Short mmCIF file of N, CA and C in Angstrom, two decimals:
data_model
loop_
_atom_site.label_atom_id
_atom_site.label_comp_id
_atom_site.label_asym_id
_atom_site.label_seq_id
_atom_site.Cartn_x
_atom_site.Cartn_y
_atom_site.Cartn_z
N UNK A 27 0.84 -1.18 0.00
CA UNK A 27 0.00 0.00 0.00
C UNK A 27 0.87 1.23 0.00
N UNK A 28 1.98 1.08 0.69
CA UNK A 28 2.58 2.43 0.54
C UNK A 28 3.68 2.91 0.13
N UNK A 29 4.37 3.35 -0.03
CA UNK A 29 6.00 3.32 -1.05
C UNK A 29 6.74 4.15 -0.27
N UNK A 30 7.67 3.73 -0.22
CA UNK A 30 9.09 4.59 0.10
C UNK A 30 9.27 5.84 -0.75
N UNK A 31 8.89 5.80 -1.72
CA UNK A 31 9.39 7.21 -2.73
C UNK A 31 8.69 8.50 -1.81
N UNK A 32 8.08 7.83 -1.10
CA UNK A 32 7.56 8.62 0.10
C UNK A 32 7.88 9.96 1.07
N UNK A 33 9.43 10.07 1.04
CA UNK A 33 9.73 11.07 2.09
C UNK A 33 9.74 12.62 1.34
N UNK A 34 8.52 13.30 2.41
CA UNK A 34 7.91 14.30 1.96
C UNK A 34 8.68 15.36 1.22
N UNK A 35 7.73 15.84 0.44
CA UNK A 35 8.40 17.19 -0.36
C UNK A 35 7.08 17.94 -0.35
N UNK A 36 7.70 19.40 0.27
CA UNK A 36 6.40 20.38 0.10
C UNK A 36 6.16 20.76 -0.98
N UNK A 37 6.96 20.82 -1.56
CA UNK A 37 6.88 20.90 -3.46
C UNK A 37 6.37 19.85 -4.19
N UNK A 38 4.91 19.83 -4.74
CA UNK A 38 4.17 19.00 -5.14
C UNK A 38 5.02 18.65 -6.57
N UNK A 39 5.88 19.68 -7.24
CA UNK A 39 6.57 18.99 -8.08
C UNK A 39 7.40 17.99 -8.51
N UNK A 40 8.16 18.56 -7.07
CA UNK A 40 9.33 17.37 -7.06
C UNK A 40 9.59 16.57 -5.76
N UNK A 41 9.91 15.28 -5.53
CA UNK A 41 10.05 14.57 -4.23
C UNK A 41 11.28 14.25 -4.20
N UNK A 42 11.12 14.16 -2.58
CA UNK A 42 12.57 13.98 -2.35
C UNK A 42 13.04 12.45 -2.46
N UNK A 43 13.61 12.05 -2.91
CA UNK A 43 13.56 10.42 -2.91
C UNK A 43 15.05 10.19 -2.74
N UNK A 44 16.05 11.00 -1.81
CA UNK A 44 17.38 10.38 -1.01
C UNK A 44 18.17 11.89 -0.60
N UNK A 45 19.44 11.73 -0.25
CA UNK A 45 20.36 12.27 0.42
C UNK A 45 22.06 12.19 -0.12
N UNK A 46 22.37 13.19 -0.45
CA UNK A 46 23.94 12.77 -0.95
C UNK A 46 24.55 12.84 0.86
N UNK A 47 25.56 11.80 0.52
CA UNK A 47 26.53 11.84 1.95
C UNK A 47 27.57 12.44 1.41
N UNK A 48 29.00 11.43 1.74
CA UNK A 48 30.14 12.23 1.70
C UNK A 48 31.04 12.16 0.46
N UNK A 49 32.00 12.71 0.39
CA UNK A 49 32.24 12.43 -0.96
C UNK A 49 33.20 10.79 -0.64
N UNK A 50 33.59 10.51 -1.96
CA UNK A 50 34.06 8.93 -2.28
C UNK A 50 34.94 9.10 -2.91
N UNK A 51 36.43 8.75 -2.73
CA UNK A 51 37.50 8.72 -3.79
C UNK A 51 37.78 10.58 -3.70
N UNK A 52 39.17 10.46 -4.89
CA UNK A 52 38.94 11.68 -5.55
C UNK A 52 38.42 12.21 -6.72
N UNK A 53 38.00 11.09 -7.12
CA UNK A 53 37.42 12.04 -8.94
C UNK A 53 35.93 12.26 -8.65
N UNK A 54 35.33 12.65 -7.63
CA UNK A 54 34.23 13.43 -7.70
C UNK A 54 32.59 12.43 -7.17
N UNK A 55 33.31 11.52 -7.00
CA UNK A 55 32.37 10.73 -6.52
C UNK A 55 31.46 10.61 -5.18
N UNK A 56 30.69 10.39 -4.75
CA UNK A 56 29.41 10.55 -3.86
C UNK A 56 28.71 9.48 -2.95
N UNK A 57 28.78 9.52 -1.74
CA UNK A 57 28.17 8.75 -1.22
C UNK A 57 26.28 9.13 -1.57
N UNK A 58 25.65 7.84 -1.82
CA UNK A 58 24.20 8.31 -1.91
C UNK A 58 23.21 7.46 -0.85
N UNK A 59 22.60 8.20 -0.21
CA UNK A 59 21.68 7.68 0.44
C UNK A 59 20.20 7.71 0.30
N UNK A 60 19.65 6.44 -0.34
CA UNK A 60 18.14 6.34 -1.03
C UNK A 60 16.95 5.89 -0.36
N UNK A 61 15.88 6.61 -0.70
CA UNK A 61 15.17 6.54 0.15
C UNK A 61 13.76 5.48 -0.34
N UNK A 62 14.11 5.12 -1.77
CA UNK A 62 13.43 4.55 -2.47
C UNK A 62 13.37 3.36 -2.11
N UNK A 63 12.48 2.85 -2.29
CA UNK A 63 11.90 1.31 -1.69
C UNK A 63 12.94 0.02 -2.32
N UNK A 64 13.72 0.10 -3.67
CA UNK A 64 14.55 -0.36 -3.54
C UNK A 64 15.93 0.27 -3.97
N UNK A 65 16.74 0.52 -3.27
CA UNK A 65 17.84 1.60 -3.00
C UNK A 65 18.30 1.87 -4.53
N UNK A 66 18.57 1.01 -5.43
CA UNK A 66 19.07 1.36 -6.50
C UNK A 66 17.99 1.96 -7.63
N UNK A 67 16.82 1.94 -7.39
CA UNK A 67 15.66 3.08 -8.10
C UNK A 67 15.85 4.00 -8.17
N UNK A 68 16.69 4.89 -6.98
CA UNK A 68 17.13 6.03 -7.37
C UNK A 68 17.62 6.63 -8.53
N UNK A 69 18.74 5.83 -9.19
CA UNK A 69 19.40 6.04 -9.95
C UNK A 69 17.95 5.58 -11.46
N UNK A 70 16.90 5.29 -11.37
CA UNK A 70 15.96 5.40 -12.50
C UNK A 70 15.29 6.63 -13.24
N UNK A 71 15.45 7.42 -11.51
CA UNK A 71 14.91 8.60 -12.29
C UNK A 71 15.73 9.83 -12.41
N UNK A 72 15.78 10.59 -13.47
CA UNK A 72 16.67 11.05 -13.58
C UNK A 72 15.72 12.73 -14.95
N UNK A 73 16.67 13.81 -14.29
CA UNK A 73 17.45 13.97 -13.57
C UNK A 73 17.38 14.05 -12.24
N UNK A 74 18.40 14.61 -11.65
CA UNK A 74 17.89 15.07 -10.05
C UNK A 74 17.76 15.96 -9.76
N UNK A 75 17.05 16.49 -9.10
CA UNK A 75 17.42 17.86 -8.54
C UNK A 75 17.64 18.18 -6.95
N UNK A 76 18.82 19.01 -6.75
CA UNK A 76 19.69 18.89 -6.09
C UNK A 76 19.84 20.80 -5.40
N UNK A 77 19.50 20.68 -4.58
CA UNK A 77 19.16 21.91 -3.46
C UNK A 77 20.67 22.46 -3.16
N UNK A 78 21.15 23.68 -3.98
CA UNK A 78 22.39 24.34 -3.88
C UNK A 78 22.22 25.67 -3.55
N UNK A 79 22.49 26.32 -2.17
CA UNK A 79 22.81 27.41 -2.11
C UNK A 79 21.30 27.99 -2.03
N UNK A 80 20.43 27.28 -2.06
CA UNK A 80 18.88 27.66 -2.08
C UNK A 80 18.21 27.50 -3.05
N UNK A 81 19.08 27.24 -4.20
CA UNK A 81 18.45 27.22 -5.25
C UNK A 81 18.06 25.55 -6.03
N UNK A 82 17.42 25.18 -6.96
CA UNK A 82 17.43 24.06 -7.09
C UNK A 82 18.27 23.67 -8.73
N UNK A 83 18.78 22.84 -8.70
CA UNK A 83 19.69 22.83 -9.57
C UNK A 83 20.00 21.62 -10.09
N UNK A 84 20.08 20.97 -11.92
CA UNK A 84 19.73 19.81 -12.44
C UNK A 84 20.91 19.22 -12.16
N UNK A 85 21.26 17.77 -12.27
CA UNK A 85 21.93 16.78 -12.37
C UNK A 85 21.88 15.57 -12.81
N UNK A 86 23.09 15.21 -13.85
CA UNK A 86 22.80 13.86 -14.67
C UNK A 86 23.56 12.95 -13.99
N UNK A 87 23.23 12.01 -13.64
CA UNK A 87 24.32 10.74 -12.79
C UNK A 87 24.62 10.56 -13.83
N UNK A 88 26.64 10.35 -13.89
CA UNK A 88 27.16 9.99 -15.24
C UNK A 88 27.01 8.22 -15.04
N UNK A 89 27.29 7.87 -13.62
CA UNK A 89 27.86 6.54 -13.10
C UNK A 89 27.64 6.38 -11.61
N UNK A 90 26.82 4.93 -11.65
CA UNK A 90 26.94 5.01 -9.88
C UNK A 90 27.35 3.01 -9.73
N UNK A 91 27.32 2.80 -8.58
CA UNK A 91 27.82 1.48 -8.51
C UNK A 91 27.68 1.31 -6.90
N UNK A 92 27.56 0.03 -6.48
CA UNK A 92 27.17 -0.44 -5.65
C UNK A 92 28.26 -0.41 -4.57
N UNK A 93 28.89 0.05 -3.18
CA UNK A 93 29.85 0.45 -2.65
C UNK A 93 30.09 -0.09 -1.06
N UNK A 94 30.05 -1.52 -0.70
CA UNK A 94 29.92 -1.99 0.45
C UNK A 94 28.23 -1.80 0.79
N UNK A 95 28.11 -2.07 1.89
CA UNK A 95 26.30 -1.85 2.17
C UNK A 95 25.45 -0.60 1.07
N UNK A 96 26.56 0.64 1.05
CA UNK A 96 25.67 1.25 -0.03
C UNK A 96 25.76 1.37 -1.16
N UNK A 97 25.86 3.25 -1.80
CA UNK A 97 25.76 3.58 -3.16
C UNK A 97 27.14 4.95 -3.28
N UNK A 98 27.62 4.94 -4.70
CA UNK A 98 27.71 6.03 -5.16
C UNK A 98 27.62 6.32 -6.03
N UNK A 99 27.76 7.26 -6.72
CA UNK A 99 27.54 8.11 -7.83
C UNK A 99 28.15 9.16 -8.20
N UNK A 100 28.73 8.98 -9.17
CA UNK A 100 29.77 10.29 -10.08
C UNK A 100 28.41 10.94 -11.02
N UNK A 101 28.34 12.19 -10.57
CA UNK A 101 27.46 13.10 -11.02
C UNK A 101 28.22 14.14 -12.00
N UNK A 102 27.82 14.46 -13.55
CA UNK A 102 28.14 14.82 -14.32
C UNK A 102 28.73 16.50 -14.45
N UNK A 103 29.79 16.42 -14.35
CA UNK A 103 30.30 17.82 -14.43
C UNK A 103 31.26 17.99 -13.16
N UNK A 104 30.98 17.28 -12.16
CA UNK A 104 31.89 16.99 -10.96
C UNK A 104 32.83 16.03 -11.00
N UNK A 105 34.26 16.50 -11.35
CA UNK A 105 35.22 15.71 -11.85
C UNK A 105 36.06 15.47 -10.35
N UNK A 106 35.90 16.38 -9.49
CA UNK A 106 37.20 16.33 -8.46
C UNK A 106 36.56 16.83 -6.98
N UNK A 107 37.08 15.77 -6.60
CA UNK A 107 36.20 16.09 -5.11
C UNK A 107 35.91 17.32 -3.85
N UNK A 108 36.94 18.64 -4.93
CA UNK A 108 36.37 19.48 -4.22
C UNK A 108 35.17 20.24 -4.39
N UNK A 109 34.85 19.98 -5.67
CA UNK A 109 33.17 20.32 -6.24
C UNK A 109 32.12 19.68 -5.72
N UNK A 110 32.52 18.25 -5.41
CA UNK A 110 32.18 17.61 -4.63
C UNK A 110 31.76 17.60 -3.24
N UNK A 111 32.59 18.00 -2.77
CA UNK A 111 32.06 18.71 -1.41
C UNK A 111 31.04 19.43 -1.04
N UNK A 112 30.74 20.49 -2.16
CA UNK A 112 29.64 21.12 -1.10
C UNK A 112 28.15 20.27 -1.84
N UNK A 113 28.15 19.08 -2.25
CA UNK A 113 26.99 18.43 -2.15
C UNK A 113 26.88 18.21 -0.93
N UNK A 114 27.66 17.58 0.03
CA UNK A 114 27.70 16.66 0.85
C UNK A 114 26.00 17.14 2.08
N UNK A 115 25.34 16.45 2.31
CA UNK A 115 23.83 16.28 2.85
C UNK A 115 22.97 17.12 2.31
N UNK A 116 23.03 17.39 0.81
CA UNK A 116 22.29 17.69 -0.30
C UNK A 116 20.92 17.31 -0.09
N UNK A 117 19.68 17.20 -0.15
CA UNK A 117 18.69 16.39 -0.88
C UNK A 117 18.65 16.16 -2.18
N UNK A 118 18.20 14.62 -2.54
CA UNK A 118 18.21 14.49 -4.20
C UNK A 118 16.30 14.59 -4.14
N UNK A 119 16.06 15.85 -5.01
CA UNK A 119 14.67 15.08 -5.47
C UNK A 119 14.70 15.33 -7.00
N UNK A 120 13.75 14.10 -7.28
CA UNK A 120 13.29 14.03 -9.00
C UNK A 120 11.71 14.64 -9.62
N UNK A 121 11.75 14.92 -10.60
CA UNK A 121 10.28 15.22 -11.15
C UNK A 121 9.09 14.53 -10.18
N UNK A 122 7.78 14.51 -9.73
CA UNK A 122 7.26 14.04 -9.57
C UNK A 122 6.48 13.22 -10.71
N UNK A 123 6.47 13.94 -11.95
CA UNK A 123 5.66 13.19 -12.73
C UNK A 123 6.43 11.72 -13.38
N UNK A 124 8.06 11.51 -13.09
CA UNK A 124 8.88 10.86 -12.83
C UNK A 124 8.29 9.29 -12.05
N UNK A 125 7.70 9.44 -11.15
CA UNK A 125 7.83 8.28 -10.57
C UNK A 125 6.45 7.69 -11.44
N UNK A 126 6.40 6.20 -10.39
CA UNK A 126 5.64 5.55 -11.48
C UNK A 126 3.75 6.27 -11.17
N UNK A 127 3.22 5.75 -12.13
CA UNK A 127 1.93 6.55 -11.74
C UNK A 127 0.72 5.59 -10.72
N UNK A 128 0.09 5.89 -9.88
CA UNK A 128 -0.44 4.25 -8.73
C UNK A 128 -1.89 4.49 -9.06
N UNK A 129 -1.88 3.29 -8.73
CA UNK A 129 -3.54 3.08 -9.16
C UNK A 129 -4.56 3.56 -8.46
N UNK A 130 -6.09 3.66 -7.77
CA UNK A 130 -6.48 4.44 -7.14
C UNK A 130 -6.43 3.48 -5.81
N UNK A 131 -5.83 2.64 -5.63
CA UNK A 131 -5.69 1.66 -4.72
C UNK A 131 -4.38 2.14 -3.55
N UNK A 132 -3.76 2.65 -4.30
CA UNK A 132 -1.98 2.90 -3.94
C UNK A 132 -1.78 4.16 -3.41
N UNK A 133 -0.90 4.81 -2.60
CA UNK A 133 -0.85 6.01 -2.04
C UNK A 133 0.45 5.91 -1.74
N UNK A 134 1.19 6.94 -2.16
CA UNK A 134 2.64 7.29 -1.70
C UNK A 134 2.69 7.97 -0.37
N UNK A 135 3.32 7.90 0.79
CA UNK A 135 3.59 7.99 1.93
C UNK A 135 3.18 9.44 1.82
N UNK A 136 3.29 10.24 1.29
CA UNK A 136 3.60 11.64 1.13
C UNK A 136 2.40 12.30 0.85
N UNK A 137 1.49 11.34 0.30
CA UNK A 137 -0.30 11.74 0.58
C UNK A 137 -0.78 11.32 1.29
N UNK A 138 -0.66 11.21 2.11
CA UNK A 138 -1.28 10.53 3.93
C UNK A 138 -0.98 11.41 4.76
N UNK A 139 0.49 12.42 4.82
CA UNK A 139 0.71 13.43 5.54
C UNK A 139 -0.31 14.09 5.81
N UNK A 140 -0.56 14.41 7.06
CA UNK A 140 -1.37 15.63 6.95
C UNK A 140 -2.76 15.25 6.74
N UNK A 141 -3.15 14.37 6.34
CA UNK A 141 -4.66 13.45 5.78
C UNK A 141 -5.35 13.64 7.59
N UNK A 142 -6.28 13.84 7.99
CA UNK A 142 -7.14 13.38 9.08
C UNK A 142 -7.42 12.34 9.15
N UNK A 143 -7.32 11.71 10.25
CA UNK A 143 -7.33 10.12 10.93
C UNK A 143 -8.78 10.25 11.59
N UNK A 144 -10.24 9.54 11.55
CA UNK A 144 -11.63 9.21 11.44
C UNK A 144 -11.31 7.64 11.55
N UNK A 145 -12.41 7.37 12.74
CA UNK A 145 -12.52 6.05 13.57
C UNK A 145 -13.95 5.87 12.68
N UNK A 146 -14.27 4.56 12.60
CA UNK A 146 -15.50 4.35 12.17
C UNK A 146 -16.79 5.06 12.07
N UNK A 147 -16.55 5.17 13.69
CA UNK A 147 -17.58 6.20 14.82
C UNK A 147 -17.67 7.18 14.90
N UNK A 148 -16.60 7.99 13.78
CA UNK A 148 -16.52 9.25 13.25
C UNK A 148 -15.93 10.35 14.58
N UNK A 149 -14.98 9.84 15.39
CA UNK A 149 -13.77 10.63 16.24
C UNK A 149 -13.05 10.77 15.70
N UNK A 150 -12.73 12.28 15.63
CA UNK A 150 -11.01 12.79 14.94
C UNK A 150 -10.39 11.99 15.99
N UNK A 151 -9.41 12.01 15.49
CA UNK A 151 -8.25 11.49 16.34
C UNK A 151 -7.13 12.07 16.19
N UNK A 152 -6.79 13.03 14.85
CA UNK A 152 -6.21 13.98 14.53
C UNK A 152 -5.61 13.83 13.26
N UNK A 153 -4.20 14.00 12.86
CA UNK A 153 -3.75 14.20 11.71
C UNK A 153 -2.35 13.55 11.84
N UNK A 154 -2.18 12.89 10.01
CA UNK A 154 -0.86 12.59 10.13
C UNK A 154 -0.11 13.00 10.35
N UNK A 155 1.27 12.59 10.90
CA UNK A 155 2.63 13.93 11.07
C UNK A 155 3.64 12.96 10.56
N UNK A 156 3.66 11.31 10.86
CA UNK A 156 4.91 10.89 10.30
C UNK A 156 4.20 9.28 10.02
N UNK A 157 5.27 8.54 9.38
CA UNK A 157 5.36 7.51 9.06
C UNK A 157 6.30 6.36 9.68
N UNK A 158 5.93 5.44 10.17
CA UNK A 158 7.12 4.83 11.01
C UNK A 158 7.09 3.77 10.30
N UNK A 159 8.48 3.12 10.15
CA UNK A 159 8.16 1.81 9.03
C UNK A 159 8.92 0.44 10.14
N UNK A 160 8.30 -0.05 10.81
CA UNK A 160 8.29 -1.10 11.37
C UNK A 160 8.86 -2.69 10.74
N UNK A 161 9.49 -2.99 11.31
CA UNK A 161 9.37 -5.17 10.66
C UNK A 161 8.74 -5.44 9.76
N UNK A 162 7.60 -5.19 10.54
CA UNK A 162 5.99 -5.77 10.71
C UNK A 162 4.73 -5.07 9.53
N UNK A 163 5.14 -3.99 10.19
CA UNK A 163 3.90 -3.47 8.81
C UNK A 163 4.48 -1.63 9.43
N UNK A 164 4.25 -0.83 8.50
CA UNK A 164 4.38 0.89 9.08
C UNK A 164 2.99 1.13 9.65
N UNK A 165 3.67 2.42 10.63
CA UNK A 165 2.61 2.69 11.48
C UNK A 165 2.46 3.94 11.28
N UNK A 166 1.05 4.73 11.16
CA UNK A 166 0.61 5.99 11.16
C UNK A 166 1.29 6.60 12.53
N UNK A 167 2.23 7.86 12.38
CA UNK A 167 1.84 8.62 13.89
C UNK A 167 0.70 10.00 13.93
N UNK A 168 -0.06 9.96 14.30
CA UNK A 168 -1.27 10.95 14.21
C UNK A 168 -1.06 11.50 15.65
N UNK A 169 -1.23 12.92 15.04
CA UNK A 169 -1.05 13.89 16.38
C UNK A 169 -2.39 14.46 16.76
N UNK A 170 -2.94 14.03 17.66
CA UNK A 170 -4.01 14.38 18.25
C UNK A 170 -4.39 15.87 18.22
N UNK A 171 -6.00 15.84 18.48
CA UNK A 171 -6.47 17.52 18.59
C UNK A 171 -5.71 17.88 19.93
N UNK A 172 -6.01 19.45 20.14
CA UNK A 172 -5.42 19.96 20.99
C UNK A 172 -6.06 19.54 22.42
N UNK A 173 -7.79 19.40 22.25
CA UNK A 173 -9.08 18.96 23.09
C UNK A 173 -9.11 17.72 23.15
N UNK A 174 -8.25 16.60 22.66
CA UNK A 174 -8.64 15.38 22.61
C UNK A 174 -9.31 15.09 24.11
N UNK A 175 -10.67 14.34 23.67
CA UNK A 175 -11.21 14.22 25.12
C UNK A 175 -10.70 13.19 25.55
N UNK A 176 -9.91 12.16 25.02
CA UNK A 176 -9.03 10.93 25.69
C UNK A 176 -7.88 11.56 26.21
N UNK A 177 -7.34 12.20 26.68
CA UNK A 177 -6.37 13.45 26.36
C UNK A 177 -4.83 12.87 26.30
N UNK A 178 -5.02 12.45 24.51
CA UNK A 178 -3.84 11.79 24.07
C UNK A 178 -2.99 12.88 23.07
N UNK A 179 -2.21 12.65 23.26
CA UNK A 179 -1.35 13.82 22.01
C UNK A 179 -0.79 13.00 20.89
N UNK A 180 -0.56 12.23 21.12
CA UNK A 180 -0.53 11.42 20.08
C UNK A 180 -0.66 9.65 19.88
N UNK A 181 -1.34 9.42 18.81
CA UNK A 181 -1.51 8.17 18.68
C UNK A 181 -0.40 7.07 17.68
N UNK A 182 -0.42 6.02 17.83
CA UNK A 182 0.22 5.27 16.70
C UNK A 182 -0.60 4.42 16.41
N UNK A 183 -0.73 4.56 15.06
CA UNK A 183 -2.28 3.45 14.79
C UNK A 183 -1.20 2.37 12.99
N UNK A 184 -1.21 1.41 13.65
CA UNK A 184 -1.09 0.44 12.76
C UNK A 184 -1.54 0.67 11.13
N UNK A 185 -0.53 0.42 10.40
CA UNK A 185 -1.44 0.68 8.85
C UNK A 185 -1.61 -0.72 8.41
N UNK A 186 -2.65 -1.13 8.47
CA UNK A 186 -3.07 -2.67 8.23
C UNK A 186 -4.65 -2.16 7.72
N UNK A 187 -4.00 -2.62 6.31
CA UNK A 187 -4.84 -2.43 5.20
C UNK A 187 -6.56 -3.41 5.65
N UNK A 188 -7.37 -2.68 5.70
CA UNK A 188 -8.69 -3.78 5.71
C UNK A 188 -9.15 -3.90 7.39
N UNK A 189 -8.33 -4.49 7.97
CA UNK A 189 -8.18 -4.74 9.63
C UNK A 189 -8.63 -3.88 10.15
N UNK A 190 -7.37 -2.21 10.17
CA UNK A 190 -7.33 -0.96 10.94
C UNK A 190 -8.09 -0.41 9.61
N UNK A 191 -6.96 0.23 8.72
CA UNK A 191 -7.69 1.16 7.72
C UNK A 191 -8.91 0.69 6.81
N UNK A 192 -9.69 1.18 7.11
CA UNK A 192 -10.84 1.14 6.10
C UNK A 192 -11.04 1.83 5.38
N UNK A 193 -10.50 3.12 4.88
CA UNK A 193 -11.01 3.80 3.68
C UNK A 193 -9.93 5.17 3.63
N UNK A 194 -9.27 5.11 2.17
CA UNK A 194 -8.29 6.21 2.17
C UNK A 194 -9.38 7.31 1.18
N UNK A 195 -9.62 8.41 1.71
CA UNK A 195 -10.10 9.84 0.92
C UNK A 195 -8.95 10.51 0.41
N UNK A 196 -9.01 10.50 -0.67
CA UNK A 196 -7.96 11.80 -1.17
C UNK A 196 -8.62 12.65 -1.40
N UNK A 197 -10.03 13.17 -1.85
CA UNK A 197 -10.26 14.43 -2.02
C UNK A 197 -10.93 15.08 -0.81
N UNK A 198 -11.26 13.82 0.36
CA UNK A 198 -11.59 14.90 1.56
C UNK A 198 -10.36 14.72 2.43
N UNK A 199 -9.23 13.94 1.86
CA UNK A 199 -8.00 14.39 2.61
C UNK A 199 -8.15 13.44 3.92
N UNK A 200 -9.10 12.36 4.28
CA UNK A 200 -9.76 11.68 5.25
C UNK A 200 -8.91 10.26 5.09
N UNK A 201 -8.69 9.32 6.31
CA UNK A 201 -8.39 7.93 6.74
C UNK A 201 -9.58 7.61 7.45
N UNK A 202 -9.99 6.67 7.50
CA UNK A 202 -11.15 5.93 8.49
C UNK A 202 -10.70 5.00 8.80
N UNK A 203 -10.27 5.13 10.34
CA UNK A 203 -9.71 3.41 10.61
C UNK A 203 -10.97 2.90 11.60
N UNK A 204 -10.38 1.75 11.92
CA UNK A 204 -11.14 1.17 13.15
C UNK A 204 -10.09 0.85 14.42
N UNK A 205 -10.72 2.06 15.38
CA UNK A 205 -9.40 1.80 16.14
C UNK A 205 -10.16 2.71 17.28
N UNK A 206 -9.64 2.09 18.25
CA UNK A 206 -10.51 2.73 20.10
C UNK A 206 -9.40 4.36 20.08
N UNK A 207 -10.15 5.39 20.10
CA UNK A 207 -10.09 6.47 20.67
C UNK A 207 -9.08 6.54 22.13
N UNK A 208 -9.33 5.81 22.70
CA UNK A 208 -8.44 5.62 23.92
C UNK A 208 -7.12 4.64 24.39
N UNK A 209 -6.80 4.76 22.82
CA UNK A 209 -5.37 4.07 22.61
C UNK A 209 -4.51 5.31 21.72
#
């Protein structure tokens, strides 16, 4: 149900889908850290765009390759690792219209933000704020009203498709789970 390409971007254009680390070698190379559901997807979409100085700014991966547990990537025009440098904890995001397109079944992590959390019984319970991705299955964290009459500030409600969630709204922006108010 939900995808990693997930980690939010307030910019409905483009998402963020990883992190440059440090640099690698000297000819300009990059540690990459992906946030994509499977780490080397990153490198599918292309270009990137890459948050410099405030501004946002294109990039072609010339070459990346698989580097002990992770990734890097020689990014085009960065020959020597002192250009290199001031990527270092960059965000990479790509086009949104880039990723793949989901069916009305499917929801990227990043449209649930912010969505209102509705119990069967029709109790706010409040609103998304994060995503926790568990073993087991990810868990909604929903931050309670300010009045919650259970007086919880925040909840963690299981995302178990059918079970808990019963119904994703995208145009009223709504979740309906089934889930006690006083958890």
């Amino acid at each position: 149900m939900g995808s990693r390409e997930a980690m939010s971007s307030h910019n409905q254009d483009h998402v963020v889908v990883g992190k440059i680390g440090a640099t690698y070698g000297i000819k300009g190379w990059l540690k990459v850290f992906s946030y994509t559901e499977q780490a080397e997807s990153i490198f599918a979409y292309q270009p990137w765009l890459i948050k410099m100085k405030g501004e946002w700014q294109t990039f072609h991966v010339e070459a990346w390759k698989r580097h002990g547990q992770g990734l890097v990537a020689k990014l085009e025009g960065l020959d020597v690792r002192e250009d290199a440098q001031v990527m270092t904890n960059a965000e990479i995001s790509v086009p949104a219209d880039q990723l793949p397109a989901l069916s009305d079944e499917e929801f990227y992590w990043r449209e649930l933000m912010g969505m209102t959390v509705v119990t069967t019984q029709g109790y706010d319970l409040g609103k998304v704020t994060d995503i926790l991705e568990t073993g087991s299955n990810d868990v909604l964290v929903v931050k309670a009203n300010l009045k919650d009459a259970f007086g919880q500030k925040e909840r963690l409600i299981p995302f178990l498709d059918e079970q808990v969630i019963k119904s994703i709204d995208r145009t009223a922006q709504r979740i309906e789970v089934d889930w006690d108010p006083g958890f």
